[in-house]
Short mmCIF file of C-alpha atoms in Angstrom, two decimals:
data_model
loop_
_atom_site.label_atom_id
_atom_site.label_comp_id
_atom_site.label_asym_id
_atom_site.label_seq_id
_atom_site.Cartn_x
_atom_site.Cartn_y
_atom_site.Cartn_z
CA MET I 1 -5.25 -10.86 -4.03
CA ILE I 2 -3.23 -7.59 -5.54
CA THR I 3 -1.57 -4.97 -3.72
CA ARG I 4 -1.71 -1.69 -5.72
CA VAL I 5 -0.10 1.42 -4.83
CA SER I 6 -0.07 5.06 -6.64
CA GLU I 7 2.10 7.16 -5.73
CA ALA I 8 1.95 10.71 -5.27
CA ARG I 9 4.06 13.42 -4.46
CA VAL I 10 3.13 16.43 -3.55
CA ARG I 11 3.60 19.77 -3.51
CA PRO I 12 5.17 20.08 0.43
CA ASP I 13 2.90 23.81 0.17
CA ARG I 14 -0.26 21.35 -0.11
CA PHE I 15 0.77 17.72 1.21
CA GLU I 16 -2.22 18.02 4.76
CA ALA I 17 -4.57 20.10 1.57
CA PHE I 18 -3.79 17.05 0.13
CA HIS I 19 -3.41 14.03 2.44
CA ASP I 20 -6.98 15.05 3.65
CA MET I 21 -8.49 14.82 0.17
CA ILE I 22 -7.10 11.59 -0.26
CA VAL I 23 -8.17 10.67 3.19
CA ALA I 24 -11.77 12.09 2.19
CA ALA I 25 -12.12 10.96 -0.98
CA VAL I 26 -11.04 6.51 -0.67
CA SER I 27 -13.32 6.15 2.90
CA GLY I 28 -16.22 5.08 0.84
CA PHE I 29 -14.91 2.53 -1.28
CA PRO I 30 -14.90 0.16 0.80
CA ALA I 31 -18.68 0.55 0.61
CA ARG I 32 -18.49 1.64 -3.05
CA TYR I 33 -15.93 -1.22 -4.17
CA PRO I 34 -16.74 -5.48 -2.44
CA GLY I 35 -13.58 -6.73 -3.77
CA LEU I 36 -11.64 -4.07 -2.34
CA VAL I 37 -10.07 -6.76 0.46
CA ASP I 38 -8.54 -3.64 2.43
CA HIS I 39 -5.90 -0.22 2.35
CA GLU I 40 -4.44 2.56 3.50
CA VAL I 41 -2.82 6.02 2.79
CA LEU I 42 0.43 6.15 3.89
CA LEU I 43 2.77 8.58 4.74
CA ALA I 44 6.20 10.27 3.90
CA PRO I 45 5.63 14.13 4.98
CA PRO I 46 6.35 16.66 2.71
CA HIS I 47 5.94 14.33 -0.11
CA SER I 48 5.51 11.51 -1.10
CA LEU I 49 1.74 10.07 -0.36
CA LEU I 50 0.96 6.43 -0.47
CA TYR I 51 -2.19 4.93 -1.35
CA VAL I 52 -2.28 1.01 -1.16
CA SER I 53 -5.37 -1.20 -1.86
CA ARG I 54 -5.75 -4.72 -1.80
CA TRP I 55 -7.87 -6.06 -4.19
CA ARG I 56 -9.67 -9.87 -4.34
CA ASP I 57 -9.12 -10.44 -7.17
CA GLU I 58 -8.10 -8.48 -11.25
CA ARG I 59 -12.13 -8.80 -11.72
CA ASP I 60 -11.78 -6.50 -8.88
CA LEU I 61 -9.71 -3.88 -9.01
CA VAL I 62 -11.42 -3.54 -13.48
CA ALA I 63 -13.90 -2.57 -11.17
CA TYR I 64 -12.57 0.08 -10.08
CA ALA I 65 -9.15 1.65 -11.95
CA GLY I 66 -10.48 0.37 -15.29
CA GLU I 67 -9.75 -2.52 -18.16
CA ASN I 68 -6.00 0.05 -18.40
CA TRP I 69 -5.80 -0.55 -14.10
CA ARG I 70 -1.83 -2.17 -14.90
CA ASP I 71 -0.39 0.87 -16.36
CA GLN I 72 -3.39 4.05 -15.23
CA PRO I 73 -3.62 5.30 -12.50
CA VAL I 74 -7.14 7.39 -11.10
CA VAL I 75 -6.80 10.78 -11.28
CA LEU I 76 -9.56 12.17 -8.62
CA PRO I 77 -10.90 15.72 -9.78
CA GLY I 78 -8.38 18.17 -9.27
CA GLU I 79 -6.26 15.75 -8.25
CA ASP I 80 -3.18 17.66 -10.93
CA ASP I 81 -3.28 20.68 -8.26
CA TYR I 82 -1.23 19.43 -5.40
CA LEU I 83 0.74 18.07 -7.68
CA LEU I 84 4.53 17.72 -9.00
CA ALA I 85 4.82 15.08 -10.94
CA PRO I 86 2.04 13.17 -12.27
CA LEU I 87 1.14 9.52 -9.99
CA ARG I 88 2.49 6.92 -10.39
CA VAL I 89 1.24 3.29 -10.06
CA ARG I 90 2.91 -0.46 -9.54
CA HIS I 91 1.43 -3.98 -8.14
CA PHE I 92 2.21 -6.78 -6.31
CA THR I 93 1.18 -10.15 -5.94
CA SER I 94 2.59 -11.75 -2.52
CA THR I 95 4.50 -14.21 -1.62
CA PRO I 96 4.09 -15.92 1.95
CA LEU I 97 6.64 -16.76 4.43
CA PRO I 98 7.11 -19.28 6.49
CA SER I 99 5.59 -18.77 10.00
CA THR I 100 7.86 -17.51 13.36
CA GLY I 101 7.86 -20.48 14.62
CA ALA I 102 10.44 -22.27 13.44
CA ALA I 103 13.46 -24.25 14.93
CA GLN I 104 16.00 -22.21 16.13
CA PRO I 105 19.68 -22.67 14.83
CA GLU I 106 22.32 -24.12 16.89
CA GLY I 107 23.69 -21.84 19.15
CA THR I 108 21.16 -19.77 18.57
CA TRP I 109 20.78 -18.12 22.71
CA ARG I 110 17.23 -20.35 24.95
CA GLU I 111 15.70 -19.50 27.62
CA GLY I 112 16.65 -22.58 29.80
CA ALA I 113 19.72 -23.71 27.53
CA GLY I 114 23.20 -24.48 29.31
CA GLY I 115 20.66 -25.74 32.86
CA ASP I 116 20.94 -21.74 34.04
CA GLY I 117 20.08 -20.05 31.58
CA SER I 118 22.24 -17.71 30.88
CA GLY I 119 24.58 -18.55 28.13
CA PRO I 120 23.61 -19.56 24.53
CA GLY I 121 21.97 -23.22 23.61
CA THR I 122 24.18 -25.69 22.67
CA ALA I 123 24.00 -29.65 20.80
CA GLY I 124 23.66 -32.84 23.16
#
């Protein structure tokens, strides 16, 4: 899976309008691009908006962003009118982490440890 992050630096006076435009534009993407696993818009007002999309593989990302997907952002018509700077695009792959059910290190709090449940566990 490839995670694509498009970062927009938005004019503060146009932030809400830009947000509305982006949400309206990307809402139909799952139907148009079957390789889009999921997507979201992240906000950091007054001027940062991220469009984060997760793609099944490179072929699916090319179908969305074109052959130059690594370097060129997808720019919507009229988008530049809202921006302080050109869009920035980055890509990531993920590394699975161990499950949260891992054993606790010795000396950490565990309910019922030490006989009365009132203190840290001890090796025994």
